[in-house]
Short mmCIF file of C-alpha atoms in Angstrom, two decimals:
data_model
loop_
_atom_site.label_atom_id
_atom_site.label_comp_id
_atom_site.label_asym_id
_atom_site.label_seq_id
_atom_site.Cartn_x
_atom_site.Cartn_y
_atom_site.Cartn_z
CA UNK T 1 17.74 -44.32 -79.65
CA UNK T 2 14.01 -43.54 -79.89
CA UNK T 3 11.29 -43.21 -77.28
CA UNK T 4 7.95 -44.64 -78.44
CA UNK T 5 5.06 -43.44 -76.31
CA UNK T 6 1.33 -42.78 -76.11
CA UNK T 7 -1.39 -41.86 -73.62
CA UNK T 8 -4.07 -44.43 -74.52
CA UNK T 9 -2.47 -47.52 -72.97
CA UNK T 10 -1.30 -49.15 -76.24
CA UNK T 11 1.48 -48.80 -78.82
CA UNK T 12 0.23 -51.11 -81.57
CA UNK T 13 -2.33 -48.93 -83.37
CA UNK T 14 -0.75 -45.48 -83.06
CA UNK T 15 1.99 -43.82 -81.05
CA UNK T 16 4.37 -40.88 -80.79
CA UNK T 17 8.14 -40.90 -81.14
CA UNK T 18 10.95 -38.76 -79.76
CA UNK T 19 14.66 -38.97 -80.44
CA UNK T 20 16.88 -39.59 -77.45
CA UNK T 21 20.48 -38.57 -76.85
CA UNK T 22 23.01 -39.47 -74.21
CA UNK T 23 23.58 -37.08 -71.33
CA UNK T 24 27.12 -35.72 -71.32
CA UNK T 25 29.18 -37.16 -68.48
CA UNK T 26 26.59 -39.76 -67.48
CA UNK T 27 28.55 -42.82 -68.62
CA UNK T 28 30.18 -45.25 -66.18
CA UNK T 29 31.43 -48.87 -66.09
CA UNK T 30 29.59 -51.52 -64.17
CA UNK T 31 30.69 -55.18 -64.30
CA UNK T 32 32.49 -54.68 -67.61
CA UNK T 33 29.43 -52.97 -69.07
CA UNK T 34 29.48 -49.29 -70.00
CA UNK T 35 26.24 -47.71 -68.79
CA UNK T 36 24.97 -44.44 -70.32
CA UNK T 37 21.87 -42.38 -69.40
CA UNK T 38 19.72 -41.05 -72.24
CA UNK T 39 17.01 -38.38 -72.38
CA UNK T 40 14.63 -37.14 -75.04
CA UNK T 41 15.88 -34.24 -77.12
CA UNK T 42 12.49 -32.52 -76.60
CA UNK T 43 10.67 -32.74 -73.24
CA UNK T 44 7.24 -34.38 -73.08
CA UNK T 45 4.60 -31.90 -71.97
CA UNK T 46 2.94 -32.40 -68.54
CA UNK T 47 0.31 -35.14 -68.64
CA UNK T 48 -3.07 -35.37 -66.97
CA UNK T 49 -3.29 -38.01 -64.22
CA UNK T 50 -6.26 -39.56 -66.06
CA UNK T 51 -4.20 -40.69 -69.10
CA UNK T 52 -2.81 -44.22 -69.55
CA UNK T 53 0.81 -43.34 -70.24
CA UNK T 54 2.80 -46.13 -71.89
CA UNK T 55 6.23 -46.26 -73.53
CA UNK T 56 9.09 -48.42 -74.80
CA UNK T 57 12.59 -47.79 -76.13
CA UNK T 58 13.98 -48.73 -79.53
CA UNK T 59 17.79 -48.88 -79.36
CA UNK T 60 20.12 -49.17 -82.35
CA UNK T 61 23.68 -50.47 -82.48
CA UNK T 62 26.44 -48.50 -84.20
CA UNK T 63 27.27 -51.17 -86.78
CA UNK T 64 26.13 -50.32 -90.31
CA UNK T 65 27.51 -50.90 -93.82
CA UNK T 66 28.32 -48.48 -96.60
CA UNK T 67 27.57 -45.45 -94.41
CA UNK T 68 23.89 -46.38 -94.33
CA UNK T 69 22.40 -45.82 -90.83
CA UNK T 70 19.31 -47.82 -91.85
CA UNK T 71 21.51 -50.89 -91.91
CA UNK T 72 21.79 -50.85 -88.10
CA UNK T 73 20.29 -53.59 -85.96
CA UNK T 74 17.71 -52.49 -83.38
CA UNK T 75 15.95 -53.93 -80.35
CA UNK T 76 12.80 -53.00 -78.45
CA UNK T 77 12.49 -52.80 -74.69
CA UNK T 78 9.53 -54.18 -72.81
CA UNK T 79 6.48 -51.93 -72.70
CA UNK T 80 6.39 -49.81 -69.56
CA UNK T 81 3.26 -48.40 -67.97
CA UNK T 82 3.44 -45.17 -65.96
CA UNK T 83 1.06 -44.18 -63.20
CA UNK T 84 0.96 -40.37 -63.25
CA UNK T 85 0.32 -39.03 -59.76
CA UNK T 86 -1.72 -35.88 -59.23
CA UNK T 87 0.16 -33.63 -56.80
CA UNK T 88 -1.86 -30.43 -57.32
CA UNK T 89 -4.11 -29.47 -54.41
CA UNK T 90 -7.57 -27.89 -54.75
CA UNK T 91 -8.04 -24.22 -55.61
CA UNK T 92 -9.77 -22.29 -52.81
CA UNK T 93 -10.65 -18.61 -53.43
CA UNK T 94 -13.05 -16.15 -51.84
CA UNK T 95 -15.40 -14.63 -54.42
CA UNK T 96 -17.89 -12.69 -52.30
CA UNK T 97 -17.37 -10.47 -50.38
CA UNK T 98 -13.72 -9.71 -51.03
CA UNK T 99 -11.39 -9.57 -48.05
CA UNK T 100 -11.57 -6.24 -46.21
CA UNK T 101 -14.88 -5.24 -47.82
CA UNK T 102 -17.65 -3.37 -46.02
CA UNK T 103 -21.11 -4.94 -46.10
CA UNK T 104 -24.43 -3.42 -45.03
CA UNK T 105 -26.31 -6.70 -45.61
CA UNK T 106 -27.27 -8.28 -42.25
CA UNK T 107 -27.11 -11.76 -43.80
CA UNK T 108 -24.23 -11.21 -46.21
CA UNK T 109 -23.97 -14.08 -48.71
CA UNK T 110 -20.59 -15.81 -48.88
CA UNK T 111 -19.28 -17.38 -52.09
CA UNK T 112 -16.13 -19.46 -52.47
CA UNK T 113 -14.54 -21.18 -55.46
CA UNK T 114 -13.44 -24.68 -54.39
CA UNK T 115 -12.17 -26.57 -57.45
CA UNK T 116 -9.99 -29.54 -58.35
CA UNK T 117 -9.93 -31.34 -61.73
CA UNK T 118 -9.85 -34.70 -59.92
CA UNK T 119 -12.77 -33.76 -57.70
CA UNK T 120 -13.01 -32.33 -54.18
CA UNK T 121 -13.61 -34.45 -51.10
CA UNK T 122 -16.81 -32.75 -49.97
CA UNK T 123 -16.53 -34.18 -46.46
CA UNK T 124 -13.30 -32.21 -45.92
CA UNK T 125 -15.01 -28.81 -46.33
CA UNK T 126 -15.71 -27.08 -43.03
CA UNK T 127 -16.46 -23.36 -42.65
CA UNK T 128 -16.61 -21.00 -39.69
CA UNK T 129 -18.41 -17.66 -40.09
CA UNK T 130 -18.60 -15.27 -37.14
CA UNK T 131 -17.90 -18.17 -34.77
CA UNK T 132 -20.54 -20.52 -36.21
CA UNK T 133 -19.52 -23.77 -37.94
CA UNK T 134 -20.92 -25.09 -41.22
CA UNK T 135 -20.37 -28.07 -43.56
CA UNK T 136 -21.65 -28.79 -47.08
CA UNK T 137 -24.57 -30.61 -45.42
CA UNK T 138 -25.69 -27.52 -43.48
CA UNK T 139 -29.03 -26.10 -44.71
CA UNK T 140 -27.37 -22.68 -45.17
CA UNK T 141 -24.75 -24.11 -47.55
CA UNK T 142 -25.01 -25.04 -51.23
CA UNK T 143 -22.02 -26.51 -53.11
CA UNK T 144 -22.56 -26.92 -56.83
CA UNK T 145 -20.29 -26.72 -59.89
CA UNK T 146 -17.25 -25.79 -57.74
CA UNK T 147 -19.07 -22.78 -56.19
CA UNK T 148 -19.89 -22.90 -52.49
CA UNK T 149 -22.57 -20.46 -51.32
CA UNK T 150 -23.22 -19.81 -47.64
CA UNK T 151 -26.29 -17.75 -46.71
CA UNK T 152 -26.50 -17.11 -42.95
CA UNK T 153 -29.89 -17.92 -41.39
CA UNK T 154 -29.55 -15.11 -38.84
CA UNK T 155 -28.12 -11.60 -38.85
CA UNK T 156 -24.37 -11.19 -38.56
CA UNK T 157 -23.01 -9.07 -35.71
CA UNK T 158 -21.73 -5.56 -36.34
CA UNK T 159 -18.02 -5.00 -36.89
CA UNK T 160 -15.23 -7.25 -38.15
CA UNK T 161 -16.38 -10.69 -39.32
CA UNK T 162 -13.98 -13.59 -39.72
CA UNK T 163 -14.53 -16.35 -42.28
CA UNK T 164 -12.39 -19.48 -42.02
CA UNK T 165 -12.22 -22.62 -44.13
CA UNK T 166 -10.52 -25.80 -42.98
CA UNK T 167 -7.96 -27.81 -44.95
CA UNK T 168 -9.59 -28.93 -48.21
CA UNK T 169 -8.68 -32.27 -49.76
CA UNK T 170 -9.16 -33.58 -53.29
CA UNK T 171 -10.04 -37.17 -54.17
CA UNK T 172 -6.38 -38.30 -54.64
CA UNK T 173 -5.59 -36.86 -51.18
CA UNK T 174 -3.81 -33.58 -51.98
CA UNK T 175 -4.52 -30.92 -49.37
CA UNK T 176 -4.90 -27.15 -49.55
CA UNK T 177 -4.20 -25.62 -46.16
CA UNK T 178 -6.99 -23.75 -44.41
CA UNK T 179 -7.47 -20.04 -45.06
CA UNK T 180 -9.18 -17.11 -43.38
CA UNK T 181 -10.54 -13.76 -44.51
CA UNK T 182 -12.11 -10.76 -42.76
CA UNK T 183 -14.74 -8.27 -43.84
CA UNK T 184 -16.67 -5.53 -42.04
CA UNK T 185 -20.38 -5.72 -41.28
CA UNK T 186 -21.84 -2.20 -41.02
CA UNK T 187 -25.62 -2.40 -40.79
CA UNK T 188 -26.36 0.97 -39.16
CA UNK T 189 -26.78 4.24 -41.10
CA UNK T 190 -24.73 7.35 -40.22
CA UNK T 191 -25.86 9.31 -37.16
CA UNK T 192 -27.05 12.85 -37.98
CA UNK T 193 -27.44 15.53 -35.30
CA UNK T 194 -28.36 19.19 -35.83
CA UNK T 195 -25.80 21.42 -34.13
CA UNK T 196 -27.09 24.87 -35.06
CA UNK T 197 -29.65 26.23 -35.01
CA UNK T 198 -31.11 24.01 -32.30
CA UNK T 199 -34.47 22.62 -33.42
CA UNK T 200 -37.30 24.82 -32.10
CA UNK T 201 -35.02 27.74 -31.28
CA UNK T 202 -35.27 31.26 -32.67
CA UNK T 203 -32.41 32.93 -34.57
CA UNK T 204 -32.12 36.70 -34.67
CA UNK T 205 -29.81 36.88 -37.71
CA UNK T 206 -31.15 36.49 -41.24
CA UNK T 207 -27.83 35.01 -42.44
CA UNK T 208 -26.02 32.48 -40.29
CA UNK T 209 -24.23 29.13 -40.39
CA UNK T 210 -26.33 25.96 -40.37
CA UNK T 211 -24.36 22.96 -39.11
CA UNK T 212 -24.90 19.23 -38.66
CA UNK T 213 -22.84 16.50 -37.03
CA UNK T 214 -22.75 13.49 -39.40
CA UNK T 215 -20.72 10.45 -38.36
CA UNK T 216 -20.40 6.72 -38.97
CA UNK T 217 -18.33 4.74 -36.48
CA UNK T 218 -17.55 1.71 -38.67
CA UNK T 219 -17.22 2.30 -42.40
CA UNK T 220 -17.03 6.09 -42.47
CA UNK T 221 -18.92 8.42 -44.74
CA UNK T 222 -19.33 8.76 -48.47
CA UNK T 223 -19.12 12.56 -48.56
CA UNK T 224 -20.36 12.65 -52.16
CA UNK T 225 -23.72 11.40 -50.87
CA UNK T 226 -24.19 14.26 -48.39
CA UNK T 227 -26.99 16.60 -49.42
CA UNK T 228 -29.19 19.00 -47.43
CA UNK T 229 -32.44 20.60 -48.56
CA UNK T 230 -33.31 23.99 -47.03
CA UNK T 231 -36.46 25.88 -48.02
CA UNK T 232 -36.63 24.09 -51.32
CA UNK T 233 -32.94 24.35 -52.26
CA UNK T 234 -30.47 21.46 -52.14
CA UNK T 235 -26.84 21.86 -51.09
CA UNK T 236 -23.98 19.37 -51.38
CA UNK T 237 -20.38 19.15 -50.26
CA UNK T 238 -18.27 21.07 -52.76
CA UNK T 239 -20.84 23.76 -53.38
CA UNK T 240 -19.75 27.32 -52.61
CA UNK T 241 -20.37 28.01 -48.94
CA UNK T 242 -20.72 24.30 -48.02
CA UNK T 243 -17.91 22.63 -46.06
CA UNK T 244 -17.42 19.30 -44.31
CA UNK T 245 -14.69 18.92 -41.71
CA UNK T 246 -14.28 16.73 -38.62
CA UNK T 247 -17.69 15.15 -39.25
CA UNK T 248 -19.41 18.57 -39.26
CA UNK T 249 -21.32 19.78 -42.32
CA UNK T 250 -21.59 23.58 -42.38
CA UNK T 251 -23.69 25.70 -44.72
CA UNK T 252 -22.95 29.44 -44.75
CA UNK T 253 -26.28 30.91 -45.76
CA UNK T 254 -24.71 34.19 -46.86
CA UNK T 255 -22.18 32.53 -49.19
CA UNK T 256 -24.75 30.20 -50.74
CA UNK T 257 -27.13 33.14 -51.24
CA UNK T 258 -29.80 31.79 -48.96
CA UNK T 259 -31.90 34.29 -47.04
CA UNK T 260 -34.22 33.03 -44.34
CA UNK T 261 -37.28 35.22 -44.07
CA UNK T 262 -38.56 36.43 -40.73
CA UNK T 263 -40.69 33.71 -39.20
CA UNK T 264 -39.55 31.09 -41.76
CA UNK T 265 -38.39 27.70 -40.47
#
């Protein structure tokens, strides 16, 4: 038995063939007829829903002469047309910013990949950013070549921001369930306060500790960026005599070899 098939809607000009074999144990009697189920010896690869899949079966009897299989009589089934149904829902992924990221941009741009080979139902796309709703028709939204870009028209609030997208549907009707992500909006710089010496005060010692309170309540500090310039010299965390602990940066002037002259400030 042979399967004759193609994906262009016809079998007269060209076609593919696959041998078929009976499935062990599938045979049974029905009204004096022995019924057997066959399958191709090699599976057909997955097909795109856009193809015109067509097939028919050529079956041979088991009666041949002189041990010549070509002598067998064969018959062709009617041509069958298969409607391949797309069951794959759209791809929805956050591209920018990634979930859990910190952003210092007051109007952080949002980018999403929304893709389906059969096309996305644009009317099904609904977004919520920081409590405000958007569609593809909103002036802040652009959806082109499977990339959706949302640029807020006003500043985002400080702190955790939630982005939600509704169920997204493709043209055949397959649905990807809604998703949500969160990122952190941190638009304020770290707060810096001089602890010692107090600005405007007088210090009797020529060598002493200089300390600052440096804190950021949302995203924390990048300690590698901390640098202090004193009388023309720059000091960073990791230098000898420079420490940072519990949000306090301390510079030991004796250890760093810094001498403050009388009256210098």
